[in-house]
XYZ file of C-alpha atoms in Angstrom:
434
model
C 210.165 61.715 71.380
C 208.337 63.218 68.527
C 204.423 61.390 69.326
C 203.192 62.562 65.341
C 206.771 60.688 64.109
C 205.892 57.855 66.258
C 202.485 57.246 65.205
C 204.205 57.840 61.676
C 206.735 55.201 62.495
C 204.062 53.010 63.560
C 201.652 52.934 60.553
C 204.570 52.594 57.811
C 206.433 49.986 59.306
C 202.931 47.868 59.660
C 201.568 48.518 56.211
C 205.448 48.001 55.090
C 205.506 44.936 56.299
C 201.786 44.011 55.075
C 203.090 45.028 51.794
C 206.305 42.766 52.030
C 203.592 39.943 52.484
C 204.616 39.058 56.311
C 201.950 37.616 58.018
C 199.598 40.302 59.528
C 200.364 38.865 63.398
C 204.014 39.554 62.840
C 203.341 43.155 60.863
C 201.485 43.852 64.138
C 204.541 42.718 66.750
C 207.438 44.139 64.065
C 205.992 47.172 63.689
C 205.313 47.518 67.577
C 208.625 46.229 68.349
C 210.142 49.177 65.942
C 207.973 52.025 67.463
C 209.258 51.247 70.988
C 212.780 50.775 69.898
C 212.111 54.785 69.059
C 210.390 55.729 71.806
C 213.381 54.340 73.616
C 211.150 52.015 75.931
C 212.165 48.274 77.043
C 211.737 45.943 74.241
C 210.636 43.406 77.042
C 207.151 45.493 76.944
C 206.382 43.686 73.634
C 206.653 40.223 75.181
C 204.910 41.366 78.229
C 201.743 42.959 76.686
C 201.443 39.658 74.086
C 201.457 37.379 77.294
C 199.292 39.729 79.408
C 196.793 39.548 75.724
C 196.338 35.677 75.780
C 196.228 35.802 79.584
C 192.379 35.785 79.711
C 190.334 33.046 81.065
C 186.982 33.930 78.770
C 189.927 33.356 75.559
C 189.881 29.389 76.695
C 186.316 29.339 75.008
C 187.597 29.931 71.601
C 189.777 26.607 71.320
C 186.209 24.551 72.767
C 183.839 26.758 70.219
C 186.229 26.026 67.172
C 187.164 21.978 67.953
C 182.778 21.616 68.712
C 182.847 23.534 64.880
C 185.363 21.387 63.482
C 183.820 18.059 64.698
C 180.673 18.996 63.339
C 182.021 19.798 60.225
C 183.678 16.586 59.470
C 180.531 14.529 59.674
C 177.763 14.972 57.488
C 175.991 17.938 59.707
C 176.117 20.135 56.578
C 173.167 17.647 54.757
C 170.919 17.086 57.523
C 170.550 20.868 58.399
C 169.786 21.165 54.687
C 167.105 19.271 54.986
C 165.904 20.654 58.111
C 165.707 24.164 56.553
C 163.994 22.686 53.178
C 160.935 21.623 55.378
C 160.260 25.521 55.889
C 161.142 27.078 52.944
C 161.887 24.651 50.230
C 159.183 24.503 48.103
C 159.101 28.216 47.010
C 160.407 29.379 43.751
C 163.980 29.384 44.314
C 163.580 26.938 47.061
C 166.981 25.965 47.521
C 168.606 29.369 47.772
C 166.413 30.317 50.940
C 167.230 26.955 51.784
C 170.895 27.819 52.009
C 170.062 31.029 53.757
C 168.413 28.920 56.470
C 170.771 26.096 56.401
C 173.600 28.680 56.784
C 171.931 30.147 59.830
C 171.341 26.714 61.622
C 174.783 25.698 60.977
C 175.865 28.693 62.036
C 174.562 28.418 65.099
C 176.714 25.188 65.658
C 180.478 26.688 64.088
C 180.690 30.265 65.127
C 182.414 30.313 61.907
C 181.613 31.895 58.380
C 184.411 29.880 56.698
C 183.157 26.976 58.579
C 179.181 27.763 57.386
C 180.310 28.189 53.572
C 182.877 24.868 53.246
C 179.591 22.751 54.806
C 177.081 24.156 53.514
C 178.526 25.107 49.972
C 179.734 21.810 49.822
C 176.145 20.491 49.970
C 174.412 23.095 48.119
C 176.723 24.596 45.528
C 176.616 21.391 43.658
C 173.065 20.814 44.267
C 171.907 24.272 43.003
C 174.227 24.050 39.835
C 172.619 20.817 38.742
C 169.043 22.077 39.324
C 169.785 25.072 36.594
C 170.823 27.698 39.022
C 173.334 29.666 37.907
C 176.774 28.897 39.785
C 177.997 32.369 40.211
C 174.328 32.964 42.193
C 174.738 29.740 43.854
C 178.119 31.119 44.989
C 176.928 34.747 46.054
C 173.740 33.355 48.272
C 176.126 30.938 49.825
C 179.078 33.002 50.811
C 176.799 35.733 51.872
C 174.168 33.609 54.072
C 177.648 32.325 55.743
C 178.284 35.678 57.599
C 175.201 34.578 59.671
C 177.934 32.691 61.544
C 179.954 35.870 62.952
C 176.700 37.236 64.383
C 175.016 34.253 65.592
C 176.110 32.522 68.958
C 178.366 30.777 69.327
C 180.206 33.251 67.308
C 184.534 33.336 68.192
C 184.467 36.801 66.800
C 182.183 37.791 69.645
C 184.615 36.387 72.281
C 187.344 38.092 70.333
C 185.664 41.342 70.447
C 184.891 41.001 74.409
C 188.899 40.294 74.615
C 189.672 43.510 72.800
C 187.215 45.603 74.384
C 188.511 45.046 77.581
C 186.256 42.173 78.879
C 182.324 42.321 77.916
C 180.093 40.044 78.799
C 179.992 36.978 76.476
C 175.872 36.014 76.848
C 174.993 39.221 76.263
C 177.128 39.442 73.526
C 175.692 36.294 72.374
C 172.239 37.297 73.071
C 172.882 40.659 71.085
C 173.788 38.934 68.085
C 170.658 36.713 67.393
C 168.123 39.346 66.348
C 170.499 40.733 64.136
C 171.574 38.003 62.701
C 167.503 36.791 62.010
C 167.322 40.467 60.173
C 170.322 39.721 58.089
C 169.129 36.363 57.388
C 165.339 37.767 55.906
C 166.835 40.558 53.851
C 169.368 37.968 51.976
C 166.121 35.436 51.742
C 164.178 38.385 50.251
C 166.670 39.575 47.312
C 167.389 35.533 47.069
C 163.633 35.063 46.558
C 163.147 38.236 43.795
C 166.688 37.364 41.645
C 165.116 33.553 41.729
C 161.728 34.840 40.665
C 163.223 36.941 37.825
C 165.393 34.442 36.581
C 162.607 31.660 36.516
C 164.688 29.353 38.995
C 162.787 26.051 39.948
C 161.001 25.194 43.122
C 162.760 23.106 45.684
C 161.776 19.104 45.601
C 158.836 17.802 47.714
C 159.758 16.215 50.975
C 157.394 13.184 51.856
C 155.212 12.707 54.647
C 157.534 9.523 55.873
C 160.872 11.219 55.624
C 159.514 14.529 58.391
C 160.434 12.341 61.529
C 163.927 11.416 60.613
C 164.471 14.413 59.300
C 163.373 16.909 62.275
C 164.944 13.974 64.687
C 168.058 15.065 63.084
C 167.972 18.389 63.054
C 167.080 18.799 66.743
C 169.910 16.533 67.302
C 172.229 18.413 65.543
C 170.992 21.820 66.627
C 171.473 20.780 70.237
C 175.117 21.784 70.268
C 173.604 25.237 70.116
C 171.205 24.833 72.676
C 173.903 23.271 74.916
C 176.183 26.911 74.559
C 173.236 28.986 74.819
C 171.326 27.312 77.774
C 174.006 26.662 79.720
C 175.201 30.376 79.480
C 171.704 31.675 79.704
C 170.793 29.590 82.900
C 173.814 29.876 84.507
C 174.926 26.066 84.836
C 178.015 26.887 82.457
C 180.643 29.881 82.201
C 181.100 30.440 78.027
C 184.414 27.933 78.720
C 182.699 25.087 79.925
C 179.682 25.150 77.542
C 181.831 25.030 75.176
C 183.926 21.806 76.425
C 180.185 20.392 77.050
C 179.564 21.182 73.503
C 182.768 19.273 72.405
C 181.758 16.129 74.198
C 178.385 16.299 73.057
C 179.508 16.778 69.247
C 181.866 14.221 69.580
C 179.554 11.676 70.668
C 176.928 12.597 67.896
C 179.154 12.477 65.172
C 181.283 9.827 66.097
C 178.910 7.114 67.553
C 175.686 8.205 66.801
C 175.425 9.333 62.775
C 178.704 7.437 62.404
C 179.471 9.373 59.341
C 183.147 9.402 59.745
C 185.610 6.893 61.662
C 187.043 7.534 64.688
C 190.734 7.942 63.492
C 189.415 11.441 61.477
C 189.217 12.862 64.945
C 193.322 13.303 64.773
C 193.237 15.233 61.996
C 190.142 17.337 63.223
C 192.349 17.847 66.569
C 195.551 18.784 64.309
C 193.558 21.221 62.384
C 191.887 22.981 65.422
C 195.406 23.314 66.955
C 196.635 25.172 63.996
C 193.466 27.449 63.834
C 193.797 28.254 67.525
C 197.407 28.569 67.749
C 197.099 31.040 64.581
C 194.037 32.816 66.677
C 196.469 33.252 70.095
C 199.236 34.408 68.396
C 197.002 37.193 66.479
C 195.389 38.098 70.075
C 198.947 38.419 71.525
C 200.207 40.706 68.346
C 197.376 43.206 68.846
C 197.229 43.217 72.051
C 200.750 44.937 71.889
C 200.088 46.668 69.211
C 196.751 48.027 70.526
C 198.991 49.174 74.100
C 201.150 51.036 72.198
C 198.169 52.814 70.113
C 196.725 53.838 73.573
C 200.144 54.894 74.748
C 200.535 57.308 71.651
C 196.771 58.519 72.514
C 195.449 57.511 69.260
C 192.037 56.735 70.165
C 191.415 59.838 72.272
C 193.110 61.244 68.882
C 190.734 59.797 66.967
C 187.809 60.032 68.722
C 188.340 64.344 68.753
C 188.707 63.704 65.238
C 185.640 62.336 64.422
C 184.020 65.001 67.049
C 185.457 67.824 65.124
C 183.547 66.907 62.196
C 179.985 66.215 63.827
C 178.649 65.279 67.585
C 175.719 63.643 65.970
C 175.838 60.105 66.610
C 174.039 59.216 63.497
C 176.334 60.835 61.474
C 179.451 59.690 63.163
C 178.158 55.994 63.072
C 177.949 56.336 59.241
C 181.159 57.537 58.775
C 182.649 54.677 61.255
C 180.274 52.130 59.314
C 181.949 53.714 56.096
C 185.401 53.526 57.686
C 184.596 49.750 58.514
C 183.974 48.903 55.266
C 186.601 50.403 53.158
C 188.979 48.435 55.850
C 187.233 45.195 55.147
C 188.455 45.074 51.696
C 192.030 44.611 52.276
C 192.009 42.926 55.961
C 190.716 40.086 57.222
C 187.985 39.780 60.394
C 190.131 38.762 63.152
C 192.748 41.065 62.927
C 190.137 44.101 62.093
C 188.518 43.391 65.263
C 191.118 43.637 67.398
C 193.337 46.150 65.670
C 189.936 48.683 65.403
C 187.944 47.843 68.440
C 190.020 49.600 70.982
C 190.368 52.604 68.632
C 187.068 52.760 67.549
C 184.901 51.660 70.860
C 185.983 55.008 72.920
C 184.505 57.223 69.958
C 181.002 55.462 70.239
C 180.785 55.269 73.940
C 182.089 59.014 73.918
C 178.617 59.499 71.347
C 176.477 57.182 74.200
C 176.299 54.109 71.833
C 176.121 51.166 73.956
C 179.035 49.021 73.803
C 177.064 45.745 73.208
C 175.278 47.512 70.394
C 178.699 48.892 68.652
C 179.901 45.365 69.032
C 176.686 44.146 66.900
C 177.727 47.314 64.468
C 181.271 46.248 64.530
C 181.019 42.457 64.009
C 178.469 42.616 61.351
C 180.804 45.377 59.314
C 183.736 43.118 59.572
C 181.351 39.716 57.999
C 180.625 41.983 55.255
C 184.286 42.270 54.287
C 184.764 38.354 54.065
C 182.780 38.442 50.762
C 184.661 41.988 49.453
C 187.965 41.032 47.813
C 190.872 41.038 47.886
C 191.137 39.341 51.221
C 187.497 37.833 51.009
C 188.400 34.787 52.934
C 184.668 33.246 52.437
C 184.268 34.544 48.927
C 187.425 32.394 47.999
C 186.158 29.545 49.862
C 182.741 29.645 47.805
C 184.551 29.858 44.637
C 186.936 27.263 45.058
C 183.397 24.928 45.902
C 181.737 26.354 42.772
C 184.731 26.697 40.602
C 183.668 30.227 39.797
C 185.748 32.754 38.924
C 186.467 35.219 42.233
C 185.268 38.686 39.232
C 182.716 36.387 38.458
C 181.492 35.732 41.911
C 181.915 39.491 43.180
C 179.782 40.870 40.154
C 176.769 38.377 41.308
C 177.264 39.121 45.027
C 176.617 42.773 44.406
C 172.766 42.575 45.137
C 173.470 40.422 48.208
C 176.520 43.276 49.608
C 172.750 45.791 49.269
C 170.880 43.676 50.999
C 173.387 43.096 53.856
C 174.183 47.000 53.979
C 170.436 47.490 54.891
C 170.427 45.248 57.569
C 173.762 46.945 58.725
C 171.944 50.489 58.229
C 168.879 48.458 60.503
C 171.286 47.154 63.063
C 172.980 50.927 63.551
C 170.399 53.114 63.322
C 167.598 51.172 65.520
C 169.629 49.849 69.021
C 166.910 47.830 70.326
C 167.249 45.247 67.506
C 170.630 44.515 69.121
C 169.355 45.169 73.109
C 166.043 44.211 73.286
C 166.978 40.146 73.848
C 170.002 41.006 76.422
C 167.386 43.156 78.446
C 164.747 40.677 78.259
C 167.035 37.503 78.911
C 169.780 38.989 81.307
C 168.068 41.910 82.339
C 171.207 43.771 80.587
C 170.326 48.069 80.901
C 167.697 47.834 83.443
C 168.390 49.988 86.073
């Protein structure tokens, strides 16, 4: 069988199914099956690879992280974190925009999801910003861009996905590696938010009285304890990532339904059903991606791509720049999870062949994929923000360009200064220390 023809069949069948509007998981599995038929390999290979793809203990952490985030999103967690953020940055010019950036970072440390971030924080702050005189498209642009912090900050289930797609990296090291880049992203977004707010003369935030501070601090501390449980449990060695996720679910359940009591206990059934739907989609996508990744490896696509990149240059800075451009372009038409699962087995060998640390590359890739969430035509986070702000996608996209540029600056800093990603894993876990 001709290898080039097989690769062509794989590509045409995959993109053909996508154009026919099949779900991407079906497109992955279907194109793999068609290619295996051409190669005259046993069909059972597809099923075996799909089962093997989800037969992974670290994957158990994802349902727990998703459930914990869903529980916290259901309650009044967002408004409490907004108030907590307002203590620090709410009093300056364009204060609500800066509060938005900080609140998204704090909520991302709980949910690990950009979609949950924009849904929860956006439902509170987008109407509040519009009411205070901020332009609606600016409010949407700030919120959607700031929510991308959720894909980098632990407990990001996207980092767990990368670990699985990469063949099993330390989730603890990946979580540690995401913290400083997440802060870099937050500060770049805060800077551009402030300059735009000052130029347009947006108002300062409402002052917080001294009497309100103790309650705001208490509520903020209780809310953030979910992230502390996850990170503290993993780093202390008390829990694995899966066990910390399960413990966080118990804490989130007690806090939401018995301490805050913002929603009735009967809503828990709705939360569980919503979590099951999300988890089922994620696991099927992982299974299909594993089969797709296997056929890519069988056809030696990763090594071919490595040779192609190295034929252009052996300079890692140039290759990383090319990889960034490639991932940003792929992020326009492809959602984040399939992008991680498909591109990681292809591009990770390229990066490691150039001497790029795998943990460093993980953060580069996750940030690239996150930026794609705010770009049409498949910008999931952008669409959620537009729905909340009642703003046309075209208008919000135009308003997002300054924030897109700021995120690209953060991406370049993370790409070309490896210690931004590697310093904390080295300090906390001794990663990279001989």
